[in-house]
XYZ file of C-alpha atoms in Angstrom:
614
model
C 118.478 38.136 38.622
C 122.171 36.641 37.264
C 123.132 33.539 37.950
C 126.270 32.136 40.171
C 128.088 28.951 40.453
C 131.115 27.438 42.444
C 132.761 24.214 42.316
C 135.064 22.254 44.398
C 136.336 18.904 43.436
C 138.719 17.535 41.302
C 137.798 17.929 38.115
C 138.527 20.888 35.777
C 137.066 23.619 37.594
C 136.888 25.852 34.789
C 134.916 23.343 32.438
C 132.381 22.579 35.331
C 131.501 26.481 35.307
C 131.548 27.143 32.151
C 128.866 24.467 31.352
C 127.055 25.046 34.631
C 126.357 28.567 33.528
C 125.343 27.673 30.042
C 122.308 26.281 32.306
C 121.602 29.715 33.892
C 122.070 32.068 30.825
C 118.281 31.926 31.282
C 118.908 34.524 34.530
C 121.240 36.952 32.471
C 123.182 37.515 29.241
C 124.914 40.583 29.045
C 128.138 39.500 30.658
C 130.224 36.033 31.714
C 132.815 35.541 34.119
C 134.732 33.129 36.246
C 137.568 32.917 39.362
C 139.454 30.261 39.474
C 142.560 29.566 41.938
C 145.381 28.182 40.293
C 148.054 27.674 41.769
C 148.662 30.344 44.871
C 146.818 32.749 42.791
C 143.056 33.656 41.767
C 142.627 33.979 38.089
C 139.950 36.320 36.297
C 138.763 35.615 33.210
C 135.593 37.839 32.608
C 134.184 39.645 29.705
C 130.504 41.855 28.081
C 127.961 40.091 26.416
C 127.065 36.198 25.967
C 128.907 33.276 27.704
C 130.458 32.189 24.176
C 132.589 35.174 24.221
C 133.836 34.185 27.132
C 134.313 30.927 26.310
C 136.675 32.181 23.169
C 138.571 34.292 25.391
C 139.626 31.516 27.335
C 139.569 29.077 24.422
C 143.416 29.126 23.756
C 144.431 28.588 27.467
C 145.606 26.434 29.483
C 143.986 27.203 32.972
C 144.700 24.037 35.842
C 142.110 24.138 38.584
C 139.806 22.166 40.529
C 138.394 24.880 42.768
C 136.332 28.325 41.240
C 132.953 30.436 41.199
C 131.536 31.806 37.753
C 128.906 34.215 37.130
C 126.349 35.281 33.908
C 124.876 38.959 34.798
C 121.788 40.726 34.155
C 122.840 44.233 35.204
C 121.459 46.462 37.655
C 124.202 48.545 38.701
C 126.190 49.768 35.812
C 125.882 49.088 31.898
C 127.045 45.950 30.370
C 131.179 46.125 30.343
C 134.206 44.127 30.698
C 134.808 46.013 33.925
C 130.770 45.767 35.891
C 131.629 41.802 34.615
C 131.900 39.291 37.638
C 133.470 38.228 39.179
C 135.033 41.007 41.151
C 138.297 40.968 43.423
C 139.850 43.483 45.842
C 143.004 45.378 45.075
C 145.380 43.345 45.157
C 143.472 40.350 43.488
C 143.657 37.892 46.726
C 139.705 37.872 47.372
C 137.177 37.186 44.317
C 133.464 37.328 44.936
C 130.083 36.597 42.581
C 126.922 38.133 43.658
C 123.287 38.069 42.637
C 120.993 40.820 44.021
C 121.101 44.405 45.068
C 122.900 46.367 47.755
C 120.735 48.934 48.835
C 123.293 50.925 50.595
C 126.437 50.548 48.560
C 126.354 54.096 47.384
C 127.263 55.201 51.565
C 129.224 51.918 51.748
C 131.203 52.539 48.634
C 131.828 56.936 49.556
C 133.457 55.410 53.068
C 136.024 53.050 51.985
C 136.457 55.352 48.952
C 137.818 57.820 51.978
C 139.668 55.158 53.363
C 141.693 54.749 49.813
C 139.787 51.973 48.218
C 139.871 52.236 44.114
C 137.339 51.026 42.738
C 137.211 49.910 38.746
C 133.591 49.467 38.591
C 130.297 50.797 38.887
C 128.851 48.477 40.384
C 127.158 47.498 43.713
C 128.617 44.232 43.990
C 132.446 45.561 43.942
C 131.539 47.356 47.814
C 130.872 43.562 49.033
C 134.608 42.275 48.253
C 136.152 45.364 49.327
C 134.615 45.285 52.997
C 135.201 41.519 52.991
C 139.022 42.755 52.156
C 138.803 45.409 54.735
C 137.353 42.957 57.715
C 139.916 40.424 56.504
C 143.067 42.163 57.273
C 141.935 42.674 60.391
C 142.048 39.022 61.652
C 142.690 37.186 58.463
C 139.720 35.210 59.254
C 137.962 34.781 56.401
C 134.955 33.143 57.766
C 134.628 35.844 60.292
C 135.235 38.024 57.764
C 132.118 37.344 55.421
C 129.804 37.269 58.519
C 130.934 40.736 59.571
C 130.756 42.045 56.211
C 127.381 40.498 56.173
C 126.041 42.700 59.012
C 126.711 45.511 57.167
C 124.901 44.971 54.149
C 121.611 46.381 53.037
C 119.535 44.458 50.643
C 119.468 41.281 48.678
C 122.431 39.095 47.665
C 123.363 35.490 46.813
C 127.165 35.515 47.334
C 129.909 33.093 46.147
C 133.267 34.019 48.188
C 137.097 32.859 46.757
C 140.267 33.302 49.335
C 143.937 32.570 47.936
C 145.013 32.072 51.712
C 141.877 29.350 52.183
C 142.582 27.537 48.966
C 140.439 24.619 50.097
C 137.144 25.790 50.450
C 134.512 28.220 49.128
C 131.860 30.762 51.217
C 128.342 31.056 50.051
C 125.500 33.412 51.605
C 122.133 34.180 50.763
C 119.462 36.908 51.805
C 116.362 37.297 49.772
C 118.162 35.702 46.239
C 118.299 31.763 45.919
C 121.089 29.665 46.555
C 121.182 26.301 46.583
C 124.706 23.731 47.386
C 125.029 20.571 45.214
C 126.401 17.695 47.550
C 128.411 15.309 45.296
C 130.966 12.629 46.042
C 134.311 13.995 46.401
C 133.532 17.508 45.268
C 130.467 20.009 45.735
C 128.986 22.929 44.180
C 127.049 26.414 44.411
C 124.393 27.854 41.870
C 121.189 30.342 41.907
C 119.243 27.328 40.354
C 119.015 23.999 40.268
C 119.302 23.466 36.532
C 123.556 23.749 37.182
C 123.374 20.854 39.395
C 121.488 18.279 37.925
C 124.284 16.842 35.213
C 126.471 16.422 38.741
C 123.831 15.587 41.304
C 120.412 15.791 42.724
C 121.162 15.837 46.259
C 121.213 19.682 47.577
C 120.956 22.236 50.426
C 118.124 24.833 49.893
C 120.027 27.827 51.702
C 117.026 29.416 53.728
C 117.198 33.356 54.774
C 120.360 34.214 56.446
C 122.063 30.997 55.970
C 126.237 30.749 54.921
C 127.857 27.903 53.604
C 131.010 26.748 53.691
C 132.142 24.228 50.776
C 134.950 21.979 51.027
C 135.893 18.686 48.596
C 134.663 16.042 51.420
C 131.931 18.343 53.223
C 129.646 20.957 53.287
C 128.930 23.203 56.930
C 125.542 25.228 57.003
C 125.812 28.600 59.604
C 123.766 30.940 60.917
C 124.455 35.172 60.106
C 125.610 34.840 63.763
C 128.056 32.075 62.828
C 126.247 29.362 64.712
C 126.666 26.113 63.020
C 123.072 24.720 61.462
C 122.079 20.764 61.137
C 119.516 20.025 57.894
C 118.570 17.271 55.730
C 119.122 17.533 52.035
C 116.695 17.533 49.437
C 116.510 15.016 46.430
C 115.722 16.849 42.895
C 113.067 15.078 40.826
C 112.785 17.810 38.239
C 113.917 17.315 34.416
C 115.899 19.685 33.292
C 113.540 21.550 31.291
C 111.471 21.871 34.629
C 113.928 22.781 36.584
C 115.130 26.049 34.111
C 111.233 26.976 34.912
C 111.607 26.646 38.631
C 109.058 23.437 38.701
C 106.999 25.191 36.992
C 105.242 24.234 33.577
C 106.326 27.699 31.836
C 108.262 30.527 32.222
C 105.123 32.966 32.155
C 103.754 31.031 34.880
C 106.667 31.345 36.969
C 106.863 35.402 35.785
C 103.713 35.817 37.230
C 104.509 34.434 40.392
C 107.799 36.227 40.573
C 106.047 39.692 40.756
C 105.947 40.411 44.499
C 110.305 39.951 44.410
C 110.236 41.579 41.415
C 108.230 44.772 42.538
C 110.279 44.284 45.893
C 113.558 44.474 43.756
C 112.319 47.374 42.335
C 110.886 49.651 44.897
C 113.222 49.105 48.228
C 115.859 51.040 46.944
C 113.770 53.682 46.123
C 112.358 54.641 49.449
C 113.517 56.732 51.774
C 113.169 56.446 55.448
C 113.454 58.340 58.359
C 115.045 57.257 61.680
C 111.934 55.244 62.835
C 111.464 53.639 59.926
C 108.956 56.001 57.915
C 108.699 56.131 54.444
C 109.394 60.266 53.811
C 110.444 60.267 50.397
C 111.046 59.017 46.386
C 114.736 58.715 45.354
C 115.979 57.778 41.704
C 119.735 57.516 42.047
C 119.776 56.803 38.188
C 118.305 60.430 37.243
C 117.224 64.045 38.161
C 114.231 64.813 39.482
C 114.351 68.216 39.736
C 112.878 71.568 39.085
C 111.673 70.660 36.065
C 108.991 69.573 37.308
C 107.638 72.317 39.265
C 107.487 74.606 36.222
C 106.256 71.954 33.506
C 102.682 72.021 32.351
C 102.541 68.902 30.771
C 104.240 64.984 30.447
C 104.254 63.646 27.758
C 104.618 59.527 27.757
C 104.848 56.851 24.269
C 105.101 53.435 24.588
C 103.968 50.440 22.641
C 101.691 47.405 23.713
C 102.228 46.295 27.225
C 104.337 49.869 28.036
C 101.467 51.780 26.584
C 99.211 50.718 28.902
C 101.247 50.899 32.093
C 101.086 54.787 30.238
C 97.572 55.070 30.921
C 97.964 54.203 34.152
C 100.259 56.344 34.747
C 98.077 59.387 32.907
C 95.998 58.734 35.875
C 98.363 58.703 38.800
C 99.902 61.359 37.346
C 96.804 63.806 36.740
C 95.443 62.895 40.475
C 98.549 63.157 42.542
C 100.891 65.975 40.914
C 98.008 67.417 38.932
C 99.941 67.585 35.914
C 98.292 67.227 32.439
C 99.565 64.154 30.643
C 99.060 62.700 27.402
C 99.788 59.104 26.305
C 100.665 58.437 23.234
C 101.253 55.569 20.939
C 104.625 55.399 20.113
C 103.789 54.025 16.015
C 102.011 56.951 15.944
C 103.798 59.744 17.409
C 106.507 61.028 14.974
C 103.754 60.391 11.840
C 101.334 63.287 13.282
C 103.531 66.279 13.491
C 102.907 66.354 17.144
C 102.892 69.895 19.485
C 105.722 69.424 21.936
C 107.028 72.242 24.466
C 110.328 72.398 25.610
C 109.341 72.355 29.062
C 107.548 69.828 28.567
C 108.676 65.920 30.363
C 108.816 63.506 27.717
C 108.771 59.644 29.386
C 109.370 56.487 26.956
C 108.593 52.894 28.166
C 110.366 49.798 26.911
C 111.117 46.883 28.728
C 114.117 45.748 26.169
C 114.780 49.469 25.662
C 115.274 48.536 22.129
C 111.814 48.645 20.621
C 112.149 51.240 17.356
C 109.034 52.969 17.689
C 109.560 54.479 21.164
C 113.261 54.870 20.049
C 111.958 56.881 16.706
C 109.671 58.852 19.394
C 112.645 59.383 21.877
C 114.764 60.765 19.304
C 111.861 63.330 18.022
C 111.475 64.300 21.622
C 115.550 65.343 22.124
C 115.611 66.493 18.535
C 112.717 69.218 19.732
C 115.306 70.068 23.007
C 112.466 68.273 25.597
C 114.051 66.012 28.675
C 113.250 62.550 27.779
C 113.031 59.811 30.638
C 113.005 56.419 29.641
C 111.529 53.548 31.866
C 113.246 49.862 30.970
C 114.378 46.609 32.527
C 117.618 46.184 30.303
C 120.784 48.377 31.545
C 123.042 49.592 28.830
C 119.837 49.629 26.308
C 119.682 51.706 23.561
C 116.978 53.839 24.840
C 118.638 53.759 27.993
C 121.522 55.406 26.411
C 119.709 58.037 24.250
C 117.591 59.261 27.115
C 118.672 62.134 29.201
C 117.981 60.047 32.896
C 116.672 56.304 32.793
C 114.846 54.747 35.609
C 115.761 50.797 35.782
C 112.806 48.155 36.463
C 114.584 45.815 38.449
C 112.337 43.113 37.229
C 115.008 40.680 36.328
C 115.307 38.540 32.520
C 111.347 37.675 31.337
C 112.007 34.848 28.712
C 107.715 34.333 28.290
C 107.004 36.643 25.576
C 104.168 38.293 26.881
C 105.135 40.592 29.519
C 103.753 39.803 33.007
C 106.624 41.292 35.595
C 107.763 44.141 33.337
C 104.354 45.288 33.111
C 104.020 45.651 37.282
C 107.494 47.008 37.945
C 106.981 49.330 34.925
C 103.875 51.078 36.427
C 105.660 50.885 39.976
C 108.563 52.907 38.456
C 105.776 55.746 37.113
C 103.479 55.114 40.611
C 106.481 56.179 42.289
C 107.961 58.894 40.083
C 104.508 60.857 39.966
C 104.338 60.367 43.988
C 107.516 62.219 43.676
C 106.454 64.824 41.606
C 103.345 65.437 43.796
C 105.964 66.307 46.417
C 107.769 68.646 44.364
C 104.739 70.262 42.896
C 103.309 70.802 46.521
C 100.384 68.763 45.369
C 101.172 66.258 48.148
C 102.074 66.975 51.472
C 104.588 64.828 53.419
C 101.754 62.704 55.538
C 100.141 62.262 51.893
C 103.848 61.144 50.200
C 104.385 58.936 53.791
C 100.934 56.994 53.622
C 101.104 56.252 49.928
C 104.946 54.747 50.255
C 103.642 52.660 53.360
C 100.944 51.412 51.326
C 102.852 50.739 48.184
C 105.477 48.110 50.385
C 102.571 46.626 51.154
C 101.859 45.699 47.875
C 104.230 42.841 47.572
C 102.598 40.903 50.294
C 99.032 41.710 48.418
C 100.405 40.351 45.369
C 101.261 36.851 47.038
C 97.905 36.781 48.930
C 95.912 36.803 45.051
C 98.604 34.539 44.072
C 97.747 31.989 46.651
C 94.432 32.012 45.474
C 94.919 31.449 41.418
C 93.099 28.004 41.728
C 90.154 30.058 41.775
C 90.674 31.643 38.589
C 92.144 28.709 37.107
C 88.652 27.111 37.942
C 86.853 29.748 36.016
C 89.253 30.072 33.390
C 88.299 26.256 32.420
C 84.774 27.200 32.413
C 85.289 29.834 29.736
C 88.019 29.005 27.584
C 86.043 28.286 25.002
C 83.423 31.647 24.827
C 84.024 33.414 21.394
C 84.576 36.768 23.184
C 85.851 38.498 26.222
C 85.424 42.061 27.210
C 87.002 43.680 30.047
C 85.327 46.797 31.758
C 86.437 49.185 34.326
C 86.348 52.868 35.117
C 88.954 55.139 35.906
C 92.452 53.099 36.823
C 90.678 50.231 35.844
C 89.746 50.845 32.818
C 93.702 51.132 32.115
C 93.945 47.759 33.242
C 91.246 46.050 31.247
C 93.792 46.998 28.462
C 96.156 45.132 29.325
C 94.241 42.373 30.402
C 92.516 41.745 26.689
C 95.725 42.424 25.329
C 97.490 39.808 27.612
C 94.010 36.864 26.878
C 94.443 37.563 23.265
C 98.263 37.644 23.073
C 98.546 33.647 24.344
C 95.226 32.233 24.265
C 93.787 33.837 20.737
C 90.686 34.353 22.137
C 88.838 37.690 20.752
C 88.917 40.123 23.813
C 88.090 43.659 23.693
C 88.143 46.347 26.323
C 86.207 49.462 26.862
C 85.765 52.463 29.459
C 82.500 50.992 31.141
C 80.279 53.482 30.177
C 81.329 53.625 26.548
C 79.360 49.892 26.364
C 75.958 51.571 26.061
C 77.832 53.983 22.869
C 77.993 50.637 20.702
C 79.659 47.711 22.242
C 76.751 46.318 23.755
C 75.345 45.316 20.419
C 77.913 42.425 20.563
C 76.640 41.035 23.957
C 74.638 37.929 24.042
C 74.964 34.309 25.594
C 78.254 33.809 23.889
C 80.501 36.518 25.538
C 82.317 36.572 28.804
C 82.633 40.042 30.392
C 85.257 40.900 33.132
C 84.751 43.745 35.238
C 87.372 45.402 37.416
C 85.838 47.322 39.921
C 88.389 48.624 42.676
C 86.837 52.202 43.433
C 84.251 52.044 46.082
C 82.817 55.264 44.417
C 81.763 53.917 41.025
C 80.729 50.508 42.399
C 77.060 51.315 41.615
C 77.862 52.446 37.957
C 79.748 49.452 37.082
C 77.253 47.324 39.069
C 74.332 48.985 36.385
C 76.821 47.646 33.362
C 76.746 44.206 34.676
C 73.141 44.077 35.081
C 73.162 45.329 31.435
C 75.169 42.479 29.797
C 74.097 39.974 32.245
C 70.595 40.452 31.076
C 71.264 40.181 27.930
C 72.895 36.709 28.085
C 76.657 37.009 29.234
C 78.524 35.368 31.891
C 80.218 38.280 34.196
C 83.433 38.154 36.154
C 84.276 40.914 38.833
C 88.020 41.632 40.072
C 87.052 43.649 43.315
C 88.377 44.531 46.710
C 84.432 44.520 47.978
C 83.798 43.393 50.971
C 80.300 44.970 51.136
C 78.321 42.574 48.620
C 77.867 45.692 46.080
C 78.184 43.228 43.775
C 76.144 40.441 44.720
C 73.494 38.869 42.415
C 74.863 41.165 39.641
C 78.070 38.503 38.579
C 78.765 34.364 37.950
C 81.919 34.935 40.007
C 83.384 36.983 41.980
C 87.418 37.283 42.935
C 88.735 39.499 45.653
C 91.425 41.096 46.190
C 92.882 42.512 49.016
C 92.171 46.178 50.077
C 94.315 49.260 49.041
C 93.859 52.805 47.567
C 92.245 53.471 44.083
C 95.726 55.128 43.293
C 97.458 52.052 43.567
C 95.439 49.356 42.750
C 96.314 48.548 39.288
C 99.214 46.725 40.498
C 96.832 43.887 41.774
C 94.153 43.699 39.586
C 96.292 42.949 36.734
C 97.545 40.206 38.722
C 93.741 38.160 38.052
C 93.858 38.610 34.297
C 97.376 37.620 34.110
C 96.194 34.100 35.525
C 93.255 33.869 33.710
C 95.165 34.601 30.331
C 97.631 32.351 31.063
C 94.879 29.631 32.298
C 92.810 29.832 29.140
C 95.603 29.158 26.600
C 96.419 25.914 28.595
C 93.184 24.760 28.201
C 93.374 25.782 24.364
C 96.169 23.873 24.087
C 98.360 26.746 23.575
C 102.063 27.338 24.821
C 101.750 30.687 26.475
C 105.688 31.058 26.302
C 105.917 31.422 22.556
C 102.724 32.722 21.285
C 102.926 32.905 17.366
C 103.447 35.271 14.888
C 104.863 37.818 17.919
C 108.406 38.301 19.654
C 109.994 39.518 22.664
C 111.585 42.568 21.822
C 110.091 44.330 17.921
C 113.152 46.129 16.758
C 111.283 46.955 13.252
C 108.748 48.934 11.897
């Protein structure tokens, strides 16, 4: 995510950032920077971890400015360091840019002007962006023209704040696919990725749509096309509290996760797809690690993870099993080191944390290398200790999640594995390049999928008032989906304390059935056309015997009809991949039920964020 800000006025410029990013530390923590131009020069002031550092690295100066953009960072590209800090400038420090998003071709972008002499002191993407800019600029020293050319270039997404010594009276903003929005004020204006950086200065702004540049001066604000065209729009008027407007408008932060998952599983899988000429998906590529050999000759993958991460495990045991054809076992990570377990040192050992600080997959990591296996670890925080232990990471690009149950980490997680055993089908032979193509085309449709359930949460937020007060939930499913019921009665019972359960759905008739009767709500996801009249049977069995039934299905063929209370579709896609959109249901209806309880789903008690002890 990150968060970016820019000022022009005159007042302090440096004071104005520093406090407007104190409202965005919500969007990224490990690093703080600002630009400021004082005098005929730009000054850097930018350091690793928490915006109070940077504030006492500054605290003893002096620094006179009224113009400047600032920057808080969750990385993507490159750990946490002084250097991957924002802002960055070009060589010789007269061009300073802030940028939220990813370039999806820097690596080509960064080996060309590399060959042209460019030194880079970073590693990250957003250090190409004010090199080109540079580059274009000394060809015209237009800097408007500049941007817009530099623009063209550019794969990806990116929110960009852009700071000229030679144009000392104005600032360039552009957005593609990250949000920017310009504060209009009286005698000065401002930039930021949210409004929550505005509001103590103004509540008039510009929502930057796709494509859209502006250019900031003290008196005025101009709105362009890529093309340079000049735009006309109205301003908006902000009615949101601050509080609300941290959250986006919305009531809570796991709320607004949820509805961030089709950007966030964008974020995450773009980069990783390769395509041909024409635009075909052909291929898996994990700049961040090695996929290699290894797994050609392996006979086994081995995967621990706790909670939420466990569970996108077991979905992955599945993918895994069905498209490389590669035994897997998923462990819990609390468990692992405490049974002696059987490793081979060809085996591929894969830990899951979203903080990459959790100290039982850490424990299990460090077993793992001790016994000479390749580790992999799967996590959304760069620079993390497991991400630092483990031989190759793969990054979720899933952005900060401040709600402590896990909602986007979850979906990007299993995207990560989805995509790393389609790659390993390809190197195992086990998939042949049509197979590798159809399942990549399919998976960038997923986003769009995600939005289409989304659109249509009223329905389970219907139900979910209905039955927020039964005394227990189970969740049923077969195959994939009996992976996701896990996670679903984890996620109900994590912020709405209701009892919820979840079993393979043929294990009910072993036992669990005995607890079935008018007072239990059962939820089955059904999303493989070949089991629809086994799990049809088990909802015949438990709605005869008293309970209310829920199906999550992509059924279009009334299977299902006359065997459920309600039924919510979702849209069509392979059995392989659709645990990425059936989770989406439960989320809501999790999230639903502890509003109704009176619950705030953001800090459920007695559990935190990131568990760092045994």
């Amino acid at each position: 995510m990150c968060g970016i800000v820019g000022y022009v006025g005159n007042k302090n410029a440096t004071q104005v950032l520093i406090n407007a990013l104190k409202k965005l530390e919500y969007r990224g923590y490990d690093s703080a920077g600002i630009a400021v131009l004082e005098g005929e020069d730009i000054l850097v002031r930018k350091c690793k971890g928490a915006l109070k550092f940077l504030e006492e690295k500054i605290a003893n100066e002096t620094i006179k400015s009224s113009m400047g953009i600032g920057h808080t960072r969750w990385a993507t590209h490159g750990e946490p360091s002084d250097e991957n800090s924002h802002p960055h400038t070009n060589m010789d420090g007269t061009i300073s840019i802030v940028h939220n998003g990813i370039i999806e071709n820097y690596a080509a972008l960064k080996a060309d002007l590399q060959n042209q002499g460019v030194v880079f002191k970073s590693q990250t993407d957003t250090e190409v962006i004010v090199h080109l800019i540079d580059k274009e600029y000394k060809q015209d020293k237009d800097i408007f023209q500049a941007v817009i050319r530099t623009l063209h270039k550019l794969e990806g997404s990116y929110a960009l704040g852009v700071l000229c010594k030679d144009y000392p009276d104005r600032i360039i903003c552009a957005r593609k696919e990250s949000p920017l929005v310009v504060g209009l004020g009286k005698g000065e204006n401002f930039i930021a990725s949210d409004v929550p950086a505005l509001l103590e200065h103004t509540r008039d702004v510009y929502y930057l749509d796709e494509k859209e540049i502006a250019v900031l001066y003290i008196d005025h604000v101009s709105l362009f096309d890529f093309e340079g065209n000049k735009i006309v729009k109205q301003p908006s008027h902000v009615e949101w509290d601050m509080d609300a407007a941290e959250k986006g408008g919305y009531p809570h932060f796991m709320i607004k996760e949820i509805n961030e998952q089709p950007k966030a599983c964008k974020d995450t899988m773009r980069p990783r797809i390769i395509k041909d000429g024409n635009g075909k998906a052909t291929d898996v590529y994990f700049e961040e690690n090695s996929i290699d050999v290894s797994w050609k000759k392996t006979k086994r993958v081995v995967i621990t993870a706790c909670g939420t991460a466990y569970h996108a495990g077991i979905v992955a045991k599945y993918a895994f099993e069905k498209l490389a054809r590669i035994k897997v076992d998923v462990d819990v990570a609390s468990e692992f080191r405490y049974r002696d377990p059987i490793l081979d040192k060809d085996d591929i050992f894969i830990v899951i944390s979203q903080s990459g600080e959790t100290v039982d997959t850490l424990s299990a990591l460090r077993l793992a290398k001790k016994e000479g296996l390749k580790v992999i670890a799967i996590t959304n925080c760069v620079g993390s200790t497991v991400s630092r232990e483990a031989d190759d990471v793969i990054y979720t690009l899933a952005g900060p999640e401040i709600a402590v149950a896990s909602t986007k980490a979850y979906t990007t997680q299993v995207l990560c594995l989805l995509l790393l055993a389609i790659k390993a089908g390809k190197l195992r032979g086990t998939l042949s390049e049509e197979d590798v193509s159809k399942l990549l085309s399919e998976l960038e449709e997923i986003p769009g999928k995600i939005e289409e359930i989304l659109k249509e949460q009223e329905v389970i937020q219907k139900f979910a008032s209905m039955q927020f007060n039964k005394e227990k939930v189970f969740f049923i499913g077969r195959q994939f989906d009996s992976a996701t019921a896990l996670e679903s009665a984890l996620k109900l019972k994590e912020v709405s304390y209701m009892h919820s359960e979840a079993f393979a759905a043929g294990e009910l008739k072993h036992g669990p059935i005995a607890l079935i009767d008018d007072k239990a709500l059962v939820v089955a996801i059904a999303s493989e056309p070949k089991l629809y009249e086994k799990i049809g049977s088990n909802m015949v069995e438990v709605k005869s015997r008293g309970a209310t039934v829920l199906v999550i299905t992509p059924d279009n063929s009334g299977a299902f009809d006359g065997k459920t209370d309600e039924i919510f579709k979702i849209p069509e896609c392979s059995s392989t991949l659709v645990s990425l959109l059936t989770i989406i249901p439960a989320q809501l209806f999790a999230y639903y039920c502890a509003i109704q309880r009176g619950f705030d789903p953001d800090k459920p008690r007695n559990l935190a964020k990131s568990v760092t002890v045994e």
